[in-house]
Tab-separated table of C-alpha atoms in Angstrom:
chain	number	residue	atom	x	y	z
A	25	MET	CA	102.077	109.606	101.187
A	26	ASP	CA	104.489	112.418	101.299
A	27	LEU	CA	106.054	113.004	98.109
A	28	ALA	CA	108.696	115.568	96.993
A	29	THR	CA	110.661	116.407	93.715
A	30	GLN	CA	114.227	117.148	93.551
A	31	PRO	CA	115.686	120.428	94.289
A	32	LEU	CA	116.128	122.918	91.369
A	33	SER	CA	118.785	122.781	89.034
A	34	LYS	CA	120.206	125.550	86.778
A	35	ARG	CA	118.815	123.890	83.751
A	36	ALA	CA	115.217	123.278	85.200
A	37	ASP	CA	115.241	127.047	86.234
A	38	ALA	CA	116.130	128.556	82.796
A	39	TRP	CA	113.447	130.882	81.839
A	40	LEU	CA	113.415	130.429	77.996
A	41	TRP	CA	113.355	126.606	78.311
A	42	ARG	CA	110.488	126.739	80.971
A	43	LEU	CA	108.594	129.110	78.609
A	44	PHE	CA	108.841	126.629	75.630
A	45	ALA	CA	108.193	123.481	78.021
A	46	THR	CA	105.022	125.354	79.588
A	47	GLY	CA	103.663	125.934	75.885
A	48	LEU	CA	104.508	122.361	74.993
A	49	CYS	CA	102.619	121.192	78.111
A	50	PHE	CA	99.625	123.346	77.347
A	51	ALA	CA	99.506	122.040	73.737
A	52	LEU	CA	99.703	118.341	75.124
A	53	PHE	CA	96.916	118.958	77.439
A	54	GLY	CA	94.699	120.403	74.751
A	55	ILE	CA	95.488	117.549	72.168
A	56	GLY	CA	95.195	114.996	74.869
A	57	GLY	CA	91.622	116.170	75.794
A	58	LEU	CA	90.548	116.076	72.083
A	59	LEU	CA	92.025	112.468	71.874
A	60	LEU	CA	90.199	111.341	74.959
A	61	ARG	CA	86.995	112.823	73.440
A	62	VAL	CA	87.284	111.350	69.899
A	63	LEU	CA	89.233	108.183	70.526
A	64	VAL	CA	89.730	106.947	74.092
A	65	PHE	CA	86.417	107.240	75.573
A	66	PRO	CA	84.237	105.900	72.559
A	67	LEU	CA	86.616	102.705	72.861
A	68	LEU	CA	86.229	102.402	76.668
A	69	ALA	CA	82.468	102.710	76.033
A	70	LEU	CA	82.573	99.420	73.980
A	71	LEU	CA	83.898	97.644	76.995
A	72	PRO	CA	81.437	95.506	78.768
A	73	GLY	CA	79.938	96.849	82.129
A	74	ASP	CA	77.068	99.009	83.337
A	75	ALA	CA	76.870	102.685	83.541
A	76	LEU	CA	78.838	102.667	86.932
A	77	ARG	CA	81.734	100.527	85.434
A	78	ARG	CA	81.988	103.128	82.484
A	79	ARG	CA	82.041	105.936	84.809
A	80	THR	CA	84.530	104.451	87.035
A	81	ARG	CA	86.825	103.559	84.019
A	82	ALA	CA	86.463	107.199	82.735
A	83	ARG	CA	87.353	108.754	86.132
A	84	ARG	CA	90.282	106.394	86.575
A	85	THR	CA	91.483	107.093	82.904
A	86	VAL	CA	91.202	110.907	83.783
A	87	SER	CA	93.165	110.511	87.049
A	88	ARG	CA	96.167	108.463	85.609
A	89	LEU	CA	96.552	110.823	82.667
A	90	PHE	CA	96.344	113.856	84.985
A	91	TRP	CA	99.014	112.371	87.257
A	92	LEU	CA	101.095	111.630	84.142
A	93	PHE	CA	100.639	115.181	83.067
A	94	VAL	CA	101.806	116.274	86.429
A	95	GLN	CA	104.913	114.068	86.183
A	96	ILE	CA	105.598	115.532	82.678
A	97	MET	CA	105.566	119.093	83.987
A	98	GLN	CA	107.833	118.229	86.845
A	99	ARG	CA	110.393	116.347	84.523
A	100	SER	CA	110.362	119.044	81.891
A	101	GLY	CA	111.235	121.621	84.614
A	102	VAL	CA	107.814	123.596	84.455
A	103	LEU	CA	107.161	123.079	88.213
A	104	SER	CA	108.432	121.080	91.125
A	105	PHE	CA	105.843	119.948	93.870
A	106	GLU	CA	105.542	118.171	97.201
A	107	ILE	CA	102.463	116.596	98.914
A	108	GLU	CA	102.132	116.184	102.755
A	109	GLY	CA	99.762	114.210	104.561
A	110	ALA	CA	98.064	112.124	101.820
A	111	GLY	CA	99.390	108.762	103.132
A	112	GLU	CA	97.478	105.733	104.523
A	113	VAL	CA	96.090	105.626	108.049
A	114	GLU	CA	95.381	102.025	109.292
A	115	GLY	CA	95.661	100.784	105.807
A	116	ILE	CA	93.181	103.298	104.260
A	117	SER	CA	94.471	106.128	102.024
A	118	ARG	CA	93.506	109.603	103.586
A	119	LEU	CA	92.054	110.628	100.054
A	120	GLY	CA	89.311	108.977	98.086
A	121	ARG	CA	87.367	107.483	100.890
A	122	PRO	CA	83.720	106.885	100.419
A	123	GLY	CA	81.603	110.037	101.214
A	124	GLN	CA	84.605	112.070	101.588
A	125	MET	CA	84.449	115.839	100.808
A	126	VAL	CA	87.764	117.184	99.674
A	127	ILE	CA	87.944	121.130	100.042
A	128	ALA	CA	90.719	123.002	98.703
A	129	ASN	CA	91.650	126.623	98.148
A	130	HIS	CA	92.398	127.631	94.307
A	131	PRO	CA	95.418	129.623	93.677
A	132	SER	CA	96.020	128.227	90.240
A	133	LEU	CA	94.673	126.902	87.028
A	134	ILE	CA	95.968	123.484	87.507
A	135	ASP	CA	94.870	122.769	91.131
A	136	VAL	CA	92.449	120.456	89.908
A	137	VAL	CA	94.860	118.444	87.874
A	138	PHE	CA	96.864	117.554	90.878
A	139	LEU	CA	93.802	116.684	93.166
A	140	ILE	CA	92.133	114.502	90.389
A	141	GLY	CA	95.438	113.042	89.608
A	142	LEU	CA	95.849	111.927	93.217
A	143	ILE	CA	92.421	110.454	93.678
A	144	ARG	CA	91.670	107.784	91.327
A	145	ASP	CA	87.893	107.715	91.355
A	146	ALA	CA	86.784	111.307	92.303
A	147	ASN	CA	83.848	113.344	91.413
A	148	CYS	CA	84.558	117.014	91.020
A	149	VAL	CA	82.523	120.201	90.910
A	150	VAL	CA	83.951	121.987	87.864
A	151	LYS	CA	83.301	125.404	85.945
A	152	GLN	CA	80.264	125.005	83.583
A	153	SER	CA	82.407	126.459	80.573
A	154	LEU	CA	84.528	123.227	80.812
A	155	PHE	CA	81.564	121.350	79.296
A	156	ALA	CA	81.443	123.569	76.246
A	157	ASN	CA	85.272	123.686	75.712
A	158	PRO	CA	86.189	121.348	72.866
A	159	PHE	CA	89.394	120.325	74.658
A	160	THR	CA	87.713	119.466	77.976
A	161	ARG	CA	84.307	118.433	77.115
A	162	GLY	CA	85.227	114.931	76.608
A	163	PRO	CA	86.855	114.149	79.991
A	164	VAL	CA	84.362	116.056	82.278
A	165	THR	CA	81.267	114.498	80.343
A	166	ALA	CA	82.566	111.045	80.417
A	167	ALA	CA	83.765	111.162	83.997
A	168	GLN	CA	80.252	112.777	84.965
A	169	TYR	CA	81.697	115.657	86.972
A	170	ILE	CA	79.140	118.270	88.356
A	171	SER	CA	78.900	121.490	86.461
A	172	ASN	CA	79.001	124.542	88.732
A	173	ASN	CA	76.169	126.219	87.338
A	174	GLY	CA	74.901	127.604	90.815
A	175	SER	CA	71.540	126.038	90.564
A	176	MET	CA	69.762	123.900	93.181
A	177	ASP	CA	70.159	120.874	91.036
A	178	MET	CA	73.912	121.226	91.324
A	179	PHE	CA	73.670	121.286	94.963
A	180	ASP	CA	71.361	118.372	95.026
A	181	GLU	CA	73.583	116.412	92.626
A	182	ALA	CA	76.625	116.923	94.799
A	183	VAL	CA	74.854	115.856	97.867
A	184	ASP	CA	73.562	112.840	96.235
A	185	ALA	CA	77.297	111.863	94.799
A	186	LEU	CA	78.398	112.193	98.483
A	187	GLN	CA	75.635	110.026	99.897
A	188	GLN	CA	76.169	107.453	97.239
A	189	GLY	CA	79.618	107.092	98.695
A	190	GLN	CA	81.666	109.108	95.973
A	191	THR	CA	84.771	111.172	96.845
A	192	LEU	CA	83.810	114.919	95.849
A	193	ILE	CA	86.444	117.548	95.274
A	194	VAL	CA	85.214	121.106	95.675
A	195	PHE	CA	86.794	124.649	95.618
A	196	PRO	CA	84.704	126.860	97.746
A	197	GLU	CA	85.803	130.108	96.171
A	198	GLY	CA	84.319	129.026	92.810
A	199	THR	CA	87.132	130.761	90.907
A	200	ARG	CA	90.968	131.315	91.383
A	201	THR	CA	92.239	133.457	94.208
A	202	PRO	CA	93.377	136.756	93.012
A	203	PRO	CA	97.483	137.121	93.787
A	204	GLY	CA	98.102	138.403	97.359
A	205	ALA	CA	94.522	138.062	98.217
A	206	ALA	CA	93.041	135.967	101.114
A	207	PRO	CA	90.576	133.169	99.665
A	208	GLN	CA	86.928	134.075	99.989
A	209	PHE	CA	84.707	130.969	100.433
A	210	HIS	CA	81.076	130.775	99.287
A	211	ARG	CA	78.992	128.924	101.885
A	212	GLY	CA	77.650	126.519	99.167
A	213	ALA	CA	80.289	124.110	99.773
A	214	ALA	CA	79.503	124.057	103.649
A	215	SER	CA	75.874	123.258	102.860
A	216	ILE	CA	76.705	120.423	100.567
A	217	ALA	CA	79.132	119.055	103.200
A	218	LEU	CA	76.624	119.166	105.821
A	219	ARG	CA	73.773	117.467	103.843
A	220	GLY	CA	75.630	114.651	102.317
A	221	ALA	CA	79.568	114.341	103.496
A	222	SER	CA	80.635	111.566	105.905
A	223	VAL	CA	84.037	113.371	106.397
A	224	ILE	CA	85.442	116.620	105.273
A	225	THR	CA	89.186	116.723	104.413
A	226	PRO	CA	90.906	120.220	103.762
A	227	VAL	CA	93.748	120.441	101.438
A	228	THR	CA	95.803	123.641	101.464
A	229	ILE	CA	97.535	124.491	98.110
A	230	THR	CA	100.263	127.098	97.846
A	231	VAL	CA	102.039	127.890	94.650
A	232	THR	CA	105.582	129.712	94.962
A	233	PRO	CA	105.779	131.996	93.077
A	234	THR	CA	102.259	132.495	91.953
A	235	THR	CA	101.460	131.369	88.314
A	236	LEU	CA	98.493	130.738	86.174
A	237	THR	CA	96.115	132.918	88.247
A	238	LYS	CA	92.966	134.363	87.065
A	239	ALA	CA	93.262	136.312	83.724
A	240	GLU	CA	96.944	135.548	83.596
A	241	PRO	CA	98.028	134.022	80.124
A	242	TRP	CA	100.077	130.894	80.167
A	243	TYR	CA	103.131	132.552	78.792
A	244	SER	CA	103.439	134.936	81.792
A	245	ILE	CA	105.574	132.605	83.568
A	246	PRO	CA	107.610	133.775	86.640
A	247	ALA	CA	111.336	134.280	86.877
A	248	ARG	CA	111.941	131.011	88.613
A	249	ARG	CA	110.431	127.449	88.638
A	250	VAL	CA	107.100	127.340	90.266
A	251	HIS	CA	106.782	124.968	93.323
A	252	PHE	CA	103.413	123.555	94.262
A	253	ARG	CA	102.775	122.342	97.859
A	254	LEU	CA	99.550	120.435	98.740
A	255	ARG	CA	99.014	119.607	102.394
A	256	VAL	CA	96.288	117.298	103.622
A	257	GLY	CA	94.760	118.551	106.706
A	258	ASP	CA	93.016	116.848	109.495
A	259	ASP	CA	89.562	115.247	108.982
A	260	LEU	CA	86.434	117.147	110.128
A	261	ASP	CA	83.189	115.548	111.146
A	262	PRO	CA	80.410	117.542	109.514
A	263	GLN	CA	78.051	116.226	112.285
A	264	VAL	CA	79.761	118.145	114.759
A	265	PHE	CA	78.662	121.489	113.001
A	266	ALA	CA	75.342	120.234	111.867
A	267	SER	CA	74.211	119.309	115.708
A	268	GLN	CA	74.950	122.915	116.706
A	269	GLY	CA	71.705	124.328	115.375
A	270	PRO	CA	69.577	124.975	112.247
A	271	ALA	CA	71.172	124.285	108.824
A	272	PRO	CA	71.760	127.806	107.909
A	273	ALA	CA	73.477	128.742	111.068
A	274	ALA	CA	75.371	125.405	110.950
A	275	SER	CA	76.791	126.067	107.274
A	276	ARG	CA	77.770	129.565	108.393
A	277	ARG	CA	79.773	128.120	111.229
A	278	LEU	CA	81.284	125.548	109.181
A	279	ASN	CA	82.073	127.887	106.352
A	280	ALA	CA	83.678	130.319	108.891
A	281	PHE	CA	85.767	127.466	110.439
A	282	LEU	CA	87.209	126.345	107.018
A	283	HIS	CA	87.778	129.923	105.934
A	284	GLN	CA	89.968	130.425	109.172
A	285	HIS	CA	91.639	127.131	108.724
A	286	PHE	CA	93.000	128.079	105.370
A	287	ILE	CA	93.949	131.511	106.205
A	288	LYS	CA	96.105	130.057	109.056
A	289	GLU	CA	97.470	127.370	106.909
A	290	LEU	CA	98.407	129.981	104.156
A	291	ALA	CA	100.048	132.104	106.693
A	292	ARG	CA	102.032	129.260	107.991
A	293	ASP	CA	103.342	128.580	104.559
A	294	GLU	CA	104.051	132.131	103.870
A	295	ARG	CA	106.045	132.309	107.256
A	296	SER	CA	107.934	129.167	106.183
A	297	ALA	CA	108.666	130.562	102.596
A	298	THR	CA	110.212	133.854	104.105
A	299	GLY	CA	112.101	132.007	106.889
A	300	ASP	CA	110.483	133.863	109.700
């Protein structure tokens, strides 16, 4: 699936309008999270089905609403986006396969919104603070996302999810990339992939100009409309790395390979943006 929004218009690029629309979108996201927690998920829990069915319903609900939120941001002029390489191969979608680990860099606050919106029944390793936030606690709890608390239980839970056939979204940086800096990957994601993933699929995310970076308030919007590009890369077989030696060395090699892959892809996007 290759998606792209329409070119910028004068109205869509108007700074005052985008500031208002950005604030409106943040308010909508917060109110939506509360409504999911106090109304939608309690009602979904009343529907027949076992724990697996309830989890699937919750994840699909979050995914559809996240994709709707992306559409609202696009239609209101807050951002534009394009998605490359997420289409089907031999009738199978490239994102959302059993045991697939989707690894992405993390330049912006809403990267996870895009990825969860694209993958209907995905698990995700998310910040521990989201489980205490009143606006996000409902969705992350009902969907049974994994808390990134750094414990061994978190690693085991992520490996178990992959071995059970779930799709798992992971940001190896653990936090948003500082503006102008290269991503720095922690080795934990590579260790999880080697222990549980059937396939690794990298997704490179670029945001031009940068926005919603770490410690940047929502109202600090750039002078022109933001453009998100998500490019789905070629699949990697974790067993190729696992067969090359002991687990610690294999995870180092995989982590280094992924890090270099993202560095090259981001450099490619930067050259494309500057016309070089």
